[in-house]
XYZ file of C-alpha atoms in Angstrom:
721
model
C -0.147 -0.007 -0.248
C 2.522 2.459 0.790
C 4.569 1.581 -2.495
C 1.328 2.192 -4.503
C 0.888 5.843 -2.285
C 4.184 6.704 -3.384
C 3.343 5.924 -7.642
C 0.207 7.561 -7.021
C 1.154 10.823 -5.225
C 3.908 10.907 -8.049
C 1.098 10.778 -10.858
C -1.340 13.485 -8.811
C 2.506 16.097 -8.341
C 4.785 15.158 -11.416
C 7.279 17.713 -10.274
C 7.442 16.559 -6.897
C 9.024 12.766 -8.701
C 12.919 14.248 -8.257
C 11.879 15.042 -4.725
C 10.712 11.711 -4.118
C 13.170 9.708 -6.118
C 16.233 11.278 -4.410
C 14.859 9.932 -1.979
C 14.390 6.536 -2.742
C 18.351 7.004 -3.997
C 19.546 8.277 -0.601
C 17.757 4.801 0.797
C 19.316 2.812 -1.110
C 23.256 4.214 -0.960
C 22.330 3.726 3.118
C 21.391 -0.291 2.450
C 24.553 -0.735 0.023
C 26.863 1.408 2.530
C 25.003 -1.537 6.091
C 24.610 -3.855 4.113
C 21.618 -4.080 4.836
C 20.525 -6.302 1.490
C 16.832 -7.226 1.636
C 16.273 -3.476 1.392
C 17.815 -3.386 -2.031
C 15.366 -4.872 -4.741
C 12.675 -3.517 -3.544
C 14.135 -0.085 -3.434
C 15.268 -0.211 -6.338
C 11.565 -2.330 -8.413
C 10.285 1.181 -6.683
C 13.065 3.708 -8.159
C 12.969 2.427 -11.043
C 8.535 2.852 -11.322
C 9.257 5.466 -10.425
C 11.733 7.053 -13.031
C 9.520 5.058 -15.888
C 5.930 7.128 -14.661
C 8.251 10.443 -14.165
C 8.874 14.156 -16.493
C 12.296 14.271 -16.148
C 15.579 13.228 -14.061
C 18.399 15.455 -13.650
C 21.457 13.973 -15.081
C 22.909 13.753 -12.690
C 20.616 11.458 -10.973
C 20.480 9.137 -13.597
C 24.618 8.951 -13.074
C 23.695 7.899 -8.674
C 21.439 5.470 -10.262
C 23.541 4.047 -13.061
C 26.852 4.131 -11.200
C 24.919 2.037 -7.920
C 23.463 -0.737 -10.198
C 26.736 -0.803 -11.345
C 27.821 -1.716 -7.972
C 25.010 -4.476 -7.867
C 27.322 -6.448 -10.895
C 29.829 -8.600 -7.937
C 27.608 -9.161 -5.465
C 26.101 -12.627 -6.240
C 22.722 -13.676 -7.769
C 19.591 -11.983 -7.986
C 21.997 -8.649 -7.431
C 23.477 -8.357 -10.174
C 21.172 -9.844 -12.482
C 19.157 -6.989 -11.504
C 21.810 -5.061 -11.780
C 22.746 -5.398 -14.995
C 19.211 -5.128 -16.623
C 19.013 -1.765 -15.314
C 22.017 -0.407 -15.333
C 20.763 -1.164 -19.455
C 18.047 0.547 -19.539
C 19.915 3.549 -17.680
C 21.712 3.368 -19.946
C 19.230 4.232 -22.874
C 16.945 5.780 -21.158
C 19.910 8.571 -20.038
C 20.640 9.462 -23.566
C 16.943 9.014 -25.257
C 14.905 9.770 -22.230
C 11.659 9.089 -22.631
C 12.294 5.015 -24.230
C 11.027 2.927 -21.437
C 7.803 4.179 -21.492
C 7.604 5.089 -24.803
C 8.304 0.843 -25.548
C 6.545 0.028 -22.418
C 3.166 0.928 -24.044
C 3.744 0.042 -27.485
C 4.343 -2.845 -26.741
C 1.456 -3.229 -24.051
C -1.322 -2.063 -26.967
C -0.463 -2.714 -29.393
C 0.163 -0.112 -31.045
C 2.297 -0.173 -34.659
C 5.382 0.793 -35.097
C 8.204 -0.433 -37.227
C 10.966 0.819 -35.747
C 9.259 -0.904 -32.361
C 7.196 -3.577 -33.567
C 6.677 -6.342 -30.274
C 4.037 -6.590 -28.569
C 1.930 -7.345 -25.564
C -1.044 -9.058 -23.762
C -2.358 -9.815 -20.673
C -4.349 -13.150 -20.248
C -5.895 -13.730 -16.420
C -7.309 -17.511 -16.027
C -8.935 -18.130 -13.507
C -10.863 -21.256 -12.605
C -14.142 -20.796 -12.017
C -14.303 -24.248 -9.880
C -12.308 -22.471 -7.676
C -13.405 -18.655 -7.200
C -16.890 -18.032 -6.930
C -19.434 -16.240 -8.870
C -18.499 -12.574 -6.494
C -15.090 -12.799 -7.320
C -14.188 -13.371 -11.025
C -17.452 -10.848 -11.639
C -15.831 -8.027 -9.644
C -12.482 -8.886 -11.317
C -13.794 -8.949 -15.163
C -16.167 -5.240 -13.581
C -11.874 -4.021 -12.531
C -10.035 -5.380 -15.331
C -12.869 -2.971 -18.030
C -12.706 0.152 -15.650
C -9.166 0.417 -16.377
C -9.206 -0.101 -19.804
C -12.073 2.227 -20.244
C -10.497 5.190 -21.588
C -7.662 2.965 -23.026
C -8.259 3.591 -27.052
C -4.771 3.761 -29.470
C -6.083 7.012 -30.106
C -5.447 8.079 -26.612
C -2.321 6.149 -26.245
C -0.622 7.807 -29.282
C -1.410 10.942 -28.005
C 0.604 9.742 -24.299
C 3.754 8.708 -25.854
C 4.114 11.937 -27.791
C 3.304 14.181 -25.171
C 6.036 12.461 -22.990
C 8.514 12.081 -25.293
C 8.026 15.903 -25.475
C 8.174 16.649 -21.992
C 11.148 14.300 -20.906
C 13.091 16.111 -24.020
C 11.917 19.481 -23.882
C 11.533 20.493 -20.530
C 10.561 23.518 -19.898
C 10.303 24.390 -23.484
C 7.144 22.463 -23.619
C 3.828 23.469 -23.610
C 2.730 20.371 -22.393
C -1.139 21.918 -22.463
C -0.974 22.892 -25.302
C -0.352 19.864 -26.787
C -2.699 17.848 -25.298
C -5.225 20.375 -26.799
C -4.010 20.592 -30.013
C -3.585 16.681 -30.209
C -7.077 16.246 -29.368
C -8.581 18.294 -31.749
C -6.485 16.456 -34.074
C -7.552 13.997 -36.667
C -6.512 9.962 -35.365
C -4.689 10.203 -39.713
C -2.418 13.189 -38.006
C -1.951 11.778 -34.752
C -0.395 8.711 -36.594
C 1.696 10.488 -38.686
C 3.426 12.826 -35.237
C 3.198 9.212 -33.466
C 5.604 7.546 -36.204
C 8.289 10.564 -36.076
C 8.051 10.626 -32.785
C 8.708 6.794 -32.120
C 10.898 6.796 -35.539
C 13.302 9.486 -33.795
C 13.389 8.603 -29.771
C 14.039 4.646 -31.576
C 16.903 5.874 -33.739
C 18.495 7.421 -30.372
C 17.944 4.876 -28.417
C 19.585 2.276 -30.688
C 22.894 4.682 -31.401
C 26.104 3.932 -30.584
C 27.390 6.749 -29.403
C 24.128 8.953 -29.742
C 24.545 12.382 -28.539
C 21.199 13.834 -25.900
C 21.849 16.997 -28.528
C 20.294 15.579 -31.273
C 17.352 14.336 -29.381
C 16.032 16.912 -28.631
C 16.810 18.780 -32.071
C 14.801 16.464 -33.637
C 11.969 16.120 -31.740
C 11.819 20.164 -31.157
C 10.848 19.909 -34.932
C 8.394 17.674 -34.456
C 6.578 19.796 -31.265
C 7.927 22.883 -33.710
C 5.627 21.767 -36.393
C 2.127 20.218 -33.968
C 1.896 23.138 -32.326
C 2.191 25.626 -36.062
C -0.865 23.792 -37.508
C -3.096 25.341 -34.929
C -3.960 28.466 -33.629
C -2.793 30.026 -30.057
C -4.756 29.746 -27.045
C -5.248 29.637 -23.981
C -2.353 30.536 -21.605
C -0.853 27.239 -20.232
C -0.553 27.016 -16.509
C 3.322 25.903 -15.588
C 5.033 23.704 -14.371
C 4.971 20.080 -15.636
C 2.202 17.638 -16.154
C 1.198 14.764 -15.026
C 0.682 12.138 -18.614
C 0.003 8.932 -17.137
C 0.869 5.313 -17.920
C -1.825 3.381 -19.539
C -2.532 0.150 -17.497
C -1.852 -2.991 -20.133
C -4.022 -4.742 -22.576
C -5.281 -7.290 -20.121
C -8.318 -10.123 -21.113
C -10.125 -12.117 -18.352
C -10.399 -15.873 -18.983
C -13.163 -19.009 -16.614
C -10.543 -21.534 -17.534
C -12.751 -23.588 -18.865
C -11.675 -25.964 -21.735
C -8.256 -28.018 -21.115
C -6.938 -26.652 -24.689
C -8.075 -22.245 -24.385
C -4.743 -21.264 -23.030
C -3.258 -23.373 -26.810
C -6.005 -21.354 -28.831
C -5.630 -17.609 -26.973
C -1.804 -18.163 -27.829
C -3.181 -18.948 -31.167
C -5.092 -16.623 -31.944
C -2.987 -13.936 -30.084
C -0.057 -15.229 -32.336
C -1.798 -15.039 -35.685
C -5.470 -13.697 -35.339
C -7.860 -14.893 -38.466
C -9.586 -12.837 -40.688
C -11.866 -10.504 -38.750
C -14.321 -10.765 -41.808
C -15.397 -14.156 -39.971
C -17.989 -14.095 -37.897
C -17.284 -14.421 -33.566
C -19.395 -18.063 -34.047
C -17.542 -19.280 -36.675
C -14.495 -18.272 -35.314
C -14.833 -20.152 -31.826
C -16.146 -23.279 -33.517
C -13.311 -23.861 -35.943
C -11.183 -23.403 -33.025
C -12.664 -26.172 -31.499
C -12.994 -28.538 -34.879
C -9.464 -27.961 -36.287
C -6.234 -27.770 -35.476
C -4.045 -24.511 -36.871
C -1.039 -26.863 -37.521
C 0.289 -25.776 -41.074
C 1.780 -22.361 -42.086
C 2.079 -21.655 -45.523
C 5.322 -19.534 -45.375
C 6.535 -17.774 -48.733
C 6.926 -14.310 -48.523
C 5.767 -12.310 -45.459
C 2.953 -10.611 -47.190
C 1.734 -14.619 -48.061
C 1.670 -15.963 -44.849
C -1.388 -17.311 -43.580
C -3.181 -20.218 -41.561
C -4.192 -22.830 -43.209
C -6.129 -25.421 -42.047
C -7.429 -29.167 -42.193
C -10.867 -29.425 -43.945
C -11.913 -33.250 -44.599
C -13.548 -33.667 -48.561
C -15.864 -35.304 -49.001
C -15.626 -35.006 -53.366
C -16.178 -38.645 -54.510
C -14.292 -38.233 -57.080
C -16.526 -39.370 -59.236
C -17.555 -36.429 -61.738
C -21.026 -37.443 -62.101
C -21.889 -37.277 -57.917
C -21.585 -33.140 -58.068
C -23.909 -30.930 -57.707
C -25.855 -29.596 -60.130
C -23.804 -26.164 -61.152
C -27.077 -23.950 -60.289
C -27.421 -25.560 -56.555
C -24.921 -23.335 -54.149
C -22.935 -25.158 -50.789
C -24.710 -24.801 -47.999
C -22.364 -21.415 -46.091
C -20.020 -21.643 -43.394
C -18.819 -17.978 -42.796
C -19.094 -16.912 -47.080
C -17.843 -18.167 -49.802
C -15.562 -16.002 -49.771
C -14.401 -16.513 -46.333
C -14.270 -20.153 -47.235
C -12.029 -19.486 -50.548
C -9.791 -17.167 -48.950
C -9.291 -20.330 -46.911
C -8.541 -23.550 -49.227
C -6.625 -20.353 -51.515
C -2.335 -21.223 -51.223
C -1.832 -17.677 -52.540
C 1.535 -18.623 -54.554
C 3.189 -19.721 -50.885
C 5.906 -22.415 -50.909
C 4.770 -25.262 -48.674
C 8.163 -25.157 -46.872
C 8.603 -28.133 -43.644
C 11.573 -27.067 -41.305
C 14.479 -29.465 -40.921
C 14.182 -31.520 -37.698
C 17.230 -29.322 -36.940
C 16.153 -26.201 -37.118
C 13.183 -27.539 -35.276
C 14.969 -28.708 -32.327
C 17.140 -25.381 -32.326
C 13.789 -23.686 -31.925
C 12.519 -25.650 -29.283
C 15.940 -24.600 -26.939
C 15.644 -21.541 -27.287
C 12.393 -21.346 -26.015
C 13.807 -23.718 -22.886
C 15.492 -21.272 -20.658
C 16.183 -22.071 -16.873
C 18.676 -24.402 -15.103
C 19.585 -27.286 -16.519
C 20.548 -26.087 -19.666
C 23.883 -26.362 -21.356
C 25.992 -23.546 -23.767
C 28.989 -23.891 -25.754
C 29.690 -22.303 -28.604
C 30.750 -25.571 -30.704
C 26.989 -26.235 -31.494
C 26.817 -22.778 -33.473
C 29.424 -23.974 -35.930
C 28.412 -27.571 -36.270
C 24.522 -26.392 -38.556
C 26.325 -23.935 -40.851
C 23.689 -21.658 -41.600
C 20.450 -22.000 -40.594
C 22.041 -21.784 -37.336
C 22.808 -18.014 -38.594
C 19.291 -17.215 -39.449
C 17.825 -18.967 -35.989
C 20.228 -16.224 -34.048
C 18.627 -13.068 -35.694
C 15.100 -14.240 -34.857
C 13.668 -12.591 -32.519
C 10.031 -13.460 -30.480
C 8.212 -10.380 -31.356
C 5.077 -11.269 -28.840
C 5.424 -12.023 -25.188
C 1.612 -12.903 -23.776
C 1.810 -12.547 -19.974
C -0.240 -15.570 -18.061
C -1.439 -14.514 -14.319
C -3.219 -17.716 -13.138
C -5.520 -17.003 -9.471
C -6.287 -18.763 -7.306
C -4.313 -21.293 -5.297
C -1.459 -24.662 -5.582
C -4.569 -26.591 -7.732
C -4.643 -24.099 -10.299
C -0.581 -24.558 -10.361
C -0.666 -28.371 -11.263
C -3.638 -27.159 -13.899
C -1.209 -24.753 -15.277
C 1.650 -27.383 -15.157
C -0.915 -30.232 -17.120
C -0.980 -27.151 -19.866
C 2.424 -26.307 -20.146
C 3.078 -29.375 -20.504
C -0.076 -30.171 -23.126
C 1.768 -27.216 -25.303
C 6.033 -28.837 -25.118
C 4.465 -31.918 -26.132
C 2.335 -29.945 -29.014
C 4.905 -28.173 -29.687
C 7.204 -30.696 -30.224
C 5.130 -32.162 -32.787
C 5.004 -28.770 -34.849
C 7.097 -25.914 -34.058
C 4.934 -22.907 -33.920
C 4.590 -20.801 -31.278
C 7.823 -21.346 -30.194
C 9.617 -19.481 -32.806
C 7.140 -16.392 -32.404
C 6.422 -16.159 -28.736
C 7.859 -15.087 -25.400
C 5.696 -16.863 -22.611
C 5.766 -15.566 -18.803
C 4.248 -17.042 -16.288
C 2.730 -15.094 -12.922
C 0.952 -16.267 -10.003
C -1.377 -14.408 -7.858
C -3.103 -16.322 -4.613
C -6.537 -15.777 -4.386
C -8.435 -18.397 -1.511
C -11.669 -17.890 -0.349
C -13.088 -20.156 2.800
C -11.800 -23.391 2.763
C -12.277 -26.424 0.604
C -11.830 -29.522 1.049
C -9.323 -31.390 -1.684
C -10.800 -35.306 -1.272
C -14.466 -35.244 -1.511
C -14.861 -37.464 1.254
C -15.594 -36.967 4.900
C -13.661 -39.610 6.254
C -9.987 -36.592 5.459
C -9.469 -34.258 7.089
C -9.954 -30.700 5.823
C -6.581 -29.087 4.469
C -6.100 -25.107 6.113
C -5.467 -22.097 3.626
C -1.779 -22.646 4.217
C -1.948 -25.592 2.595
C -3.284 -25.495 -0.591
C -0.448 -21.910 -0.644
C 2.340 -23.649 -0.761
C 3.506 -22.006 -3.620
C 2.743 -19.341 -2.222
C 4.342 -19.567 0.916
C 7.640 -20.981 -0.668
C 8.074 -17.534 -2.875
C 7.246 -15.367 -0.537
C 10.077 -16.624 1.970
C 12.464 -16.746 -0.737
C 11.317 -13.231 -1.947
C 9.611 -10.705 0.462
C 8.893 -7.587 -2.032
C 6.729 -10.899 -3.897
C 5.021 -11.237 -0.268
C 4.464 -7.475 0.731
C 2.943 -6.941 -2.848
C 1.049 -9.693 -4.091
C 0.289 -12.873 -1.505
C -1.015 -9.801 0.462
C -3.690 -10.177 -2.149
C -4.275 -13.669 -0.792
C -7.592 -12.992 0.993
C -7.672 -9.620 -0.190
C -9.075 -9.594 -3.878
C -12.688 -11.839 -1.944
C -12.816 -9.621 0.635
C -12.976 -6.325 -1.964
C -15.001 -8.455 -4.548
C -17.628 -8.963 -1.246
C -17.548 -5.406 -0.338
C -20.461 -3.566 -0.948
C -20.165 -0.826 -3.908
C -20.091 2.573 -3.051
C -19.324 5.757 -5.615
C -16.440 7.264 -4.228
C -14.791 3.815 -3.627
C -15.697 2.247 -6.416
C -12.702 3.570 -8.664
C -10.006 3.915 -5.806
C -10.863 -0.619 -5.420
C -10.548 -0.664 -9.218
C -6.834 1.231 -9.431
C -5.341 -0.255 -6.062
C -6.207 -4.072 -7.520
C -5.679 -3.623 -10.758
C -2.038 -1.582 -10.649
C -0.206 -3.788 -8.174
C -1.479 -6.293 -11.116
C 0.846 -4.297 -13.623
C 3.493 -3.907 -11.092
C 3.804 -7.048 -10.442
C 3.836 -7.976 -14.621
C 6.304 -4.852 -15.883
C 8.622 -5.970 -12.706
C 8.437 -9.132 -12.039
C 11.356 -10.776 -14.362
C 13.381 -13.227 -12.430
C 11.444 -16.262 -12.208
C 11.204 -19.339 -9.720
C 11.978 -22.993 -11.398
C 9.441 -25.937 -10.226
C 10.379 -28.493 -11.230
C 7.392 -30.952 -12.902
C 6.647 -34.482 -11.970
C 5.139 -36.893 -14.686
C 3.363 -39.508 -12.494
C 2.443 -43.504 -14.137
C -0.352 -45.037 -12.946
C -1.063 -48.936 -13.393
C -5.024 -50.175 -11.838
C -5.601 -53.454 -10.954
C -8.497 -53.673 -13.662
C -5.791 -55.374 -16.650
C -7.877 -54.111 -19.500
C -7.490 -50.887 -18.496
C -4.858 -49.161 -19.887
C -2.341 -46.989 -17.441
C -2.258 -43.147 -17.603
C -0.098 -40.802 -17.513
C -0.210 -37.507 -15.539
C 2.161 -34.483 -14.468
C 1.818 -32.535 -10.982
C 3.765 -29.722 -9.614
C 3.494 -29.259 -5.790
C 1.510 -32.035 -4.161
C 0.877 -36.137 -4.595
C -0.893 -37.606 -1.867
C -1.438 -41.820 -2.175
C -4.178 -43.035 0.582
C -4.772 -47.170 0.713
C -7.643 -48.265 0.903
C -9.347 -49.823 3.137
C -10.660 -52.984 1.357
C -11.168 -54.494 -1.898
C -14.316 -54.598 -2.850
C -14.014 -57.917 -4.748
C -13.575 -60.008 -1.493
C -16.003 -61.139 0.689
C -16.162 -57.742 3.521
C -15.617 -59.947 6.269
C -13.072 -61.802 5.756
C -11.280 -58.249 4.671
C -12.402 -57.019 7.538
C -10.850 -59.903 9.968
C -7.785 -59.748 7.951
C -7.255 -56.459 9.068
C -7.685 -56.473 12.998
C -4.774 -59.217 12.712
C -2.847 -57.248 10.276
C -3.334 -53.627 11.039
C -4.767 -50.885 8.902
C -3.118 -50.338 5.834
C -1.769 -52.608 3.161
C 2.139 -54.433 3.126
C 3.796 -51.782 0.744
C 6.973 -52.000 -1.692
C 9.132 -49.030 -3.032
C 12.104 -48.293 -5.018
C 13.135 -45.017 -5.111
C 16.114 -42.666 -5.937
C 17.282 -41.115 -2.562
C 19.128 -37.909 -2.459
C 22.312 -37.698 -0.147
C 24.402 -34.726 0.773
C 26.419 -34.938 -2.432
C 23.798 -34.625 -4.142
C 24.046 -37.980 -6.197
C 21.178 -40.381 -6.391
C 21.604 -43.941 -4.955
C 19.319 -47.037 -5.934
C 17.126 -48.213 -1.979
C 14.177 -50.372 -1.593
C 12.365 -51.111 1.281
C 9.480 -52.798 1.956
C 6.954 -51.995 4.958
C 3.361 -51.802 6.004
C 1.753 -48.480 5.788
C -1.576 -46.039 4.834
C -0.772 -43.764 2.982
C 2.164 -41.397 1.818
C 2.161 -37.357 0.618
C 5.292 -36.507 -1.679
C 5.509 -32.865 -1.803
C 7.953 -30.880 -4.323
C 7.749 -27.684 -2.084
C 9.721 -27.421 0.130
C 9.473 -26.275 3.568
C 12.728 -24.395 3.558
C 13.523 -21.544 0.490
C 17.318 -22.974 0.703
C 16.447 -26.526 -0.572
C 16.738 -27.521 -3.498
C 13.479 -27.547 -5.693
C 14.722 -30.136 -7.893
C 13.967 -33.099 -5.357
C 10.909 -35.134 -3.951
C 10.346 -34.676 0.295
C 8.386 -38.174 1.273
C 6.810 -38.842 3.451
C 5.122 -42.445 4.289
C 3.194 -43.087 7.290
C 4.333 -46.691 8.555
C 2.329 -49.048 10.283
C 3.877 -50.549 13.009
C 3.420 -53.965 15.093
C 3.457 -53.913 19.435
C 2.128 -56.841 20.753
C 1.817 -56.705 24.684
C -0.656 -58.256 27.580
C -3.349 -56.435 26.249
C -2.688 -57.870 22.952
C -1.535 -56.613 19.370
C -1.914 -52.782 18.872
C -0.667 -50.589 17.057
C 1.081 -47.203 16.182
C 2.089 -45.225 13.289
C 5.416 -43.456 12.732
C 6.032 -40.962 9.837
C 9.094 -41.219 7.817
C 10.714 -38.107 5.190
C 12.877 -39.533 1.870
C 14.483 -37.052 0.013
C 14.851 -38.236 -3.924
C 14.187 -37.825 -6.811
C 12.426 -40.277 -8.313
C 9.910 -43.175 -6.468
C 7.761 -46.103 -7.564
C 5.435 -47.903 -5.217
C 3.575 -50.913 -5.178
C 0.858 -52.479 -3.192
C 2.162 -56.139 -2.084
C -1.309 -57.762 -1.536
C -4.491 -56.820 -2.842
C -5.410 -53.748 -1.438
C -5.392 -50.983 -3.322
C -4.321 -46.790 -3.571
C -6.023 -43.927 -4.526
C -4.411 -40.903 -5.931
C -4.584 -36.696 -5.723
C -2.964 -34.608 -7.352
C -1.872 -31.306 -6.583
C -4.647 -31.151 -3.465
C -7.386 -31.411 -6.534
C -10.528 -33.541 -6.083
C -11.206 -33.657 -9.243
C -8.070 -35.614 -10.367
C -7.997 -38.211 -8.127
C -7.673 -42.172 -9.370
C -9.318 -45.038 -8.136
C -8.084 -48.452 -7.436
C -4.317 -47.591 -8.390
C -1.872 -51.174 -7.949
C 0.675 -49.100 -8.763
C 2.257 -44.921 -9.047
C 5.705 -43.977 -10.463
C 6.730 -40.846 -9.835
C 10.062 -39.168 -11.758
C 10.952 -36.350 -12.890
C 8.898 -35.677 -15.965
C 11.662 -34.439 -18.992
C 11.375 -32.282 -21.453
C 9.650 -33.639 -24.986
C 11.645 -31.582 -27.371
C 14.159 -33.739 -25.672
C 13.187 -37.008 -25.737
C 12.214 -36.878 -29.131
C 16.116 -35.563 -30.448
C 17.547 -38.272 -27.195
C 15.201 -40.788 -29.321
C 16.656 -39.680 -33.098
C 20.260 -39.221 -31.660
C 19.151 -43.465 -30.061
C 19.244 -44.833 -33.748
C 21.883 -44.346 -34.895
C 24.434 -43.541 -31.544
C 26.479 -46.320 -29.970
C 26.842 -44.618 -26.709
C 23.510 -45.789 -25.648
C 21.846 -44.071 -22.874
C 24.865 -41.552 -22.857
C 23.471 -37.463 -24.607
C 24.876 -37.165 -27.488
C 24.496 -34.421 -30.484
C 22.204 -32.321 -29.494
C 20.294 -33.451 -26.570
C 23.581 -32.851 -24.875
C 22.977 -29.023 -24.954
C 18.908 -29.622 -24.943
C 17.008 -28.967 -21.074
C 16.419 -32.478 -19.398
C 13.223 -31.505 -17.439
C 10.724 -29.379 -17.714
C 10.516 -26.867 -15.330
C 7.593 -24.590 -14.881
C 9.178 -20.652 -14.318
C 6.699 -18.287 -12.691
C 7.950 -15.163 -12.780
C 8.202 -12.599 -9.011
C 10.466 -9.292 -8.369
C 13.509 -10.944 -7.284
C 14.071 -14.949 -7.599
C 14.581 -16.574 -4.261
C 17.251 -14.675 -2.555
C 20.014 -16.376 -0.549
């Protein structure tokens, strides 16, 4: 709340932004001298966000911030990473003032600009089974209200006014400039917008750019704009507030398994606008966009696979006067099937693997300069590839929606392995905002205890411990969003409520650039019914295994007598790869009687490794005394990489993935858990093993590809050790 208040003060009174920035710089320098490192990243993020929104800073203040960022390069991660990123941004902003604001508005609003052709979009996904209708409706209302007055025309005016004010400073009459632009037609505003963007980007991309030349370029455009209109009233003195528009946000109720992929495809390559909306949704449901006609840039279009009803016999053709049934329209159908002179080009396997490798950034990626020397001209074209689209996926809910996100991400990676489409065009970023309403049971039975809210938000708790700025800004929304949704609406407070929630989300999306990568685990499930095929699934937080009380296929009385003699639970065998202190694995096995076990992928301490499982096995211990036979329970904790659990008797298991009652498997006799492999790695390894003499050893391109599938969640600082 204090951070939000500070930025709102800057918006209301831009003239005080320099004073507030100087205070933040002093606090940063004091934290660096006193070795209070936990204050550095929050203060630096707040300062940079103020710098982007502020109308002008002095060159001396830019120098102090730049020198401080360079000092961070001597510190360990994440300080050196954030310091390097902000130092590069400051160097460009110092020469071309306003370039950071301009690039942010152009990309977030998807404004057409040749010098800076990047586009971004924020997708908010909420599970209607986890959030109430009131919360979903409130978030939809807040999202629409925050973007009500954000038209492309107004955003272009903001870019023009901000560039003029930060470059010309006191020589810029912002009030008159705003009044003149409001009266201009859209075509002229687009013309001035292109001139301003070209001037700023030209200065920002020059190696030895001169700020005076930058000011001179913008002064010419400024004079042309003012000279095109008559003089008006006297303008107020001082700096004017130029708002930073909220990102382009779309809210989605996650009801379809392939909904994430469909939205990303429509963002990267939107379909023809002449097709009606209902026809568009029908096409997405019935077809899979796979084949891309490639040739020149202007001929590139989406091609759908269509089932032909033509028998090939001439007499089966319809009469000449009879028209085919309309789908959208004849012109749209014709354009969808026409090739327009393009050449069908199938990419080589090496090219596809290079695309997939470029999309995987995280732990486990091996880099080497030798790989680029083996691929020739194909790899040279890969190096110049730029992803012009960025999709920022924000999920709202608890650990259960993260399990669903892991499923969708795994499905997307498998789809991209089969046919590369999104990877060379799209940069994918994931964000997580915990939202919990009341207490909901993850097991829909009365015999199991209801989990607490802390257990439903283990990932948020881990991220909050690893990154204190995430804890203060994002985890505080966990209970605030439901309260604001159920709060009676007030005309005076409604706008403030909308502004606060969307502003905090925008701040997180813009400044949260450090990912924390969570291992996705693969589960192979074997059922007691031999006729039922084994199933594979994935989880990212937790897998719970419980022994069913009895086998329904046997006599109930005999089963109860045996339980009284042998005790509760079932005899199981567990073969696992234990994690040693040296981070090496050791194959072990154990047989015991147990009532169940829980596999947790989120460690209780942020200092522990994220790439291993903590397995808690509840063991049944038999004891005999004078009163008879009794049983006690003991929980054993083992850290391991993988495990296979099987039932030795006729009893079966019940599995629950990611605490989600919708993902329960019953009548299971065996379950095998291991780190989920990256689908592109599996494909490449399968190809190389056909011609390799080294057995299971990674050779060729597989050596340089990430082996495990990791789910990156963006935070402000990553993991601070």
